[in-house]
Amino acid sequence: MTERTWLITGVSSGFGRRLTEQLLDRGDRVVGTVRNPDAVADLVTAHPDRFRAEILDVRDTTALRAAVDRTVEDFGRIDVAVSNAGYGLFGAAEELADQQIDDMIATNLTASIQLIRAVIPHMRTAGGGRIIQLSSYGGQVTFPGNSLYHATKWGIEGFAEAVAQEIAPFGIGVTIVEPGGARTEFRYRGAQVADPLPAYDGNPAHAFHRMLDPANGLAPGDPARMATAIIDSVDTTPAPLRLVLGSQALTSTLETLRHRIAGFEAQTDLAAATDYPAGQ
């Protein structure tokens, strides 16, 4: 198996950490971004020749581009770039603070856009590569109390799908990963919750409180198996545009899409009625 160089954002925990561990065990090289170097000190010690930690706040676009350029300069190329850094923010739209909104968009959406833009020139020059964008089945399905999270995931999915068509002629593949609920820090430790308003007590917007409490049952997704599926997807040609991970995620996505299609089909006559008459 050919050794690959991977650039992964957000490797201190969750999918980023599990991807990194598996890749290092396989013999690949990983440049992983973190905000706290202590979180990956063990990886630096265990794999000094194949793991490098980049201390980075992905919201700093200048520093993000510099990290990408430095990786190519030091290792010759980036075979796979994984845009993974992100977090959840829960609460009704009215409950969210302005700063929470700005921070989430900067981290989950803008930083992902800028990472993809930064690696494209290098991959184009190299004659190919693979970009993996971590999304969620929340990029297709929505739940109350998750509006800003959905906004970032629906946004990055639209961006990535369009860019995939732009860069396919250069041999660069794009895969959008849509995991369902998994037993990671994302859900049980890393999630942010808006300050609640009494008006929303008993409202569907607060149903997420039950989901965030492990006492109510753990998420079904195995992050290690999901990480393996993501890694294996890189050997699939052409690149799968979307990779849905978790049976519950796939079931919910299919149900949502079928309902959405039925709603569109019901508007067939109305849509046609708004065209100019034939021949005009």
PDB file of N, CA and C in Angstrom, residues 135-143 150 154 157 177-181 187 244 248-250 252-253:
ATOM      1  N   SER A 135     -19.445  16.230   7.114  1.00  0.00           N
ATOM      2  CA  SER A 135     -20.721  16.898   7.306  1.00  0.00           C
ATOM      3  C   SER A 135     -21.485  16.093   8.347  1.00  0.00           C
ATOM      4  N   SER A 136     -22.706  15.745   8.054  1.00  0.00           N
ATOM      5  CA  SER A 136     -23.585  15.031   8.969  1.00  0.00           C
ATOM      6  C   SER A 136     -24.837  14.686   8.190  1.00  0.00           C
ATOM      7  N   TYR A 137     -25.572  13.680   8.680  1.00  0.00           N
ATOM      8  CA  TYR A 137     -26.870  13.506   8.034  1.00  0.00           C
ATOM      9  C   TYR A 137     -27.747  14.713   8.301  1.00  0.00           C
ATOM     10  N   GLY A 138     -27.290  15.577   9.233  1.00  0.00           N
ATOM     11  CA  GLY A 138     -27.921  16.885   9.436  1.00  0.00           C
ATOM     12  C   GLY A 138     -27.657  17.845   8.301  1.00  0.00           C
ATOM     13  N   GLY A 139     -26.916  17.412   7.279  1.00  0.00           N
ATOM     14  CA  GLY A 139     -26.797  18.181   6.045  1.00  0.00           C
ATOM     15  C   GLY A 139     -27.922  17.869   5.081  1.00  0.00           C
ATOM     16  N   GLN A 140     -28.784  16.909   5.446  1.00  0.00           N
ATOM     17  CA  GLN A 140     -29.945  16.537   4.635  1.00  0.00           C
ATOM     18  C   GLN A 140     -31.241  16.571   5.439  1.00  0.00           C
ATOM     19  N   VAL A 141     -31.125  16.266   6.733  1.00  0.00           N
ATOM     20  CA  VAL A 141     -32.280  16.151   7.631  1.00  0.00           C
ATOM     21  C   VAL A 141     -32.182  17.260   8.672  1.00  0.00           C
ATOM     22  N   THR A 142     -33.307  17.822   9.079  1.00  0.00           N
ATOM     23  CA  THR A 142     -33.277  18.890  10.077  1.00  0.00           C
ATOM     24  C   THR A 142     -34.064  18.520  11.328  1.00  0.00           C
ATOM     25  N   PHE A 143     -33.625  19.109  12.443  1.00  0.00           N
ATOM     26  CA  PHE A 143     -34.292  18.935  13.725  1.00  0.00           C
ATOM     27  C   PHE A 143     -34.397  20.290  14.415  1.00  0.00           C
ATOM     28  N   HIS A 150     -27.417  23.071  11.227  1.00  0.00           N
ATOM     29  CA  HIS A 150     -27.914  22.694   9.905  1.00  0.00           C
ATOM     30  C   HIS A 150     -27.509  23.727   8.857  1.00  0.00           C
ATOM     31  N   TRP A 154     -25.661  22.329   5.647  1.00  0.00           N
ATOM     32  CA  TRP A 154     -26.286  22.464   4.338  1.00  0.00           C
ATOM     33  C   TRP A 154     -25.439  23.387   3.459  1.00  0.00           C
ATOM     34  N   GLU A 157     -22.238  21.527   2.273  1.00  0.00           N
ATOM     35  CA  GLU A 157     -22.559  20.484   1.306  1.00  0.00           C
ATOM     36  C   GLU A 157     -22.807  21.080  -0.076  1.00  0.00           C
ATOM     37  N   VAL A 177     -18.981  13.401   3.831  1.00  0.00           N
ATOM     38  CA  VAL A 177     -19.291  12.325   4.779  1.00  0.00           C
ATOM     39  C   VAL A 177     -20.450  12.768   5.673  1.00  0.00           C
ATOM     40  N   GLU A 178     -21.477  11.943   5.741  1.00  0.00           N
ATOM     41  CA  GLU A 178     -22.685  12.257   6.506  1.00  0.00           C
ATOM     42  C   GLU A 178     -22.922  11.198   7.587  1.00  0.00           C
ATOM     43  N   PRO A 179     -22.208  11.301   8.710  1.00  0.00           N
ATOM     44  CA  PRO A 179     -22.416  10.323   9.785  1.00  0.00           C
ATOM     45  C   PRO A 179     -23.717  10.589  10.539  1.00  0.00           C
ATOM     46  N   GLY A 180     -24.255   9.530  11.103  1.00  0.00           N
ATOM     47  CA  GLY A 180     -25.336   9.675  12.060  1.00  0.00           C
ATOM     48  C   GLY A 180     -24.754   9.832  13.454  1.00  0.00           C
ATOM     49  N   GLY A 181     -25.589   9.700  14.458  1.00  0.00           N
ATOM     50  CA  GLY A 181     -25.119   9.835  15.828  1.00  0.00           C
ATOM     51  C   GLY A 181     -24.037   8.825  16.151  1.00  0.00           C
ATOM     52  N   ARG A 187     -20.887  14.853  20.668  1.00  0.00           N
ATOM     53  CA  ARG A 187     -22.234  14.861  21.239  1.00  0.00           C
ATOM     54  C   ARG A 187     -22.212  15.016  22.757  1.00  0.00           C
ATOM     55  N   VAL A 244     -22.826   8.041   3.573  1.00  0.00           N
ATOM     56  CA  VAL A 244     -23.715   8.065   4.731  1.00  0.00           C
ATOM     57  C   VAL A 244     -23.298   6.940   5.672  1.00  0.00           C
ATOM     58  N   GLN A 248     -29.262   4.344  11.112  1.00  0.00           N
ATOM     59  CA  GLN A 248     -30.287   5.324  11.477  1.00  0.00           C
ATOM     60  C   GLN A 248     -30.178   6.567  10.607  1.00  0.00           C
ATOM     61  N   ALA A 249     -28.952   6.969  10.297  1.00  0.00           N
ATOM     62  CA  ALA A 249     -28.748   8.135   9.444  1.00  0.00           C
ATOM     63  C   ALA A 249     -29.288   7.882   8.047  1.00  0.00           C
ATOM     64  N   LEU A 250     -29.027   6.700   7.510  1.00  0.00           N
ATOM     65  CA  LEU A 250     -29.500   6.400   6.161  1.00  0.00           C
ATOM     66  C   LEU A 250     -31.019   6.320   6.118  1.00  0.00           C
ATOM     67  N   SER A 252     -33.230   7.803   8.094  1.00  0.00           N
ATOM     68  CA  SER A 252     -33.796   9.148   8.239  1.00  0.00           C
ATOM     69  C   SER A 252     -33.609   9.970   6.970  1.00  0.00           C
ATOM     70  N   THR A 253     -32.441   9.834   6.343  1.00  0.00           N
ATOM     71  CA  THR A 253     -32.172  10.583   5.124  1.00  0.00           C
ATOM     72  C   THR A 253     -33.099  10.150   4.001  1.00  0.00           C
TER      73      THR A 253
END
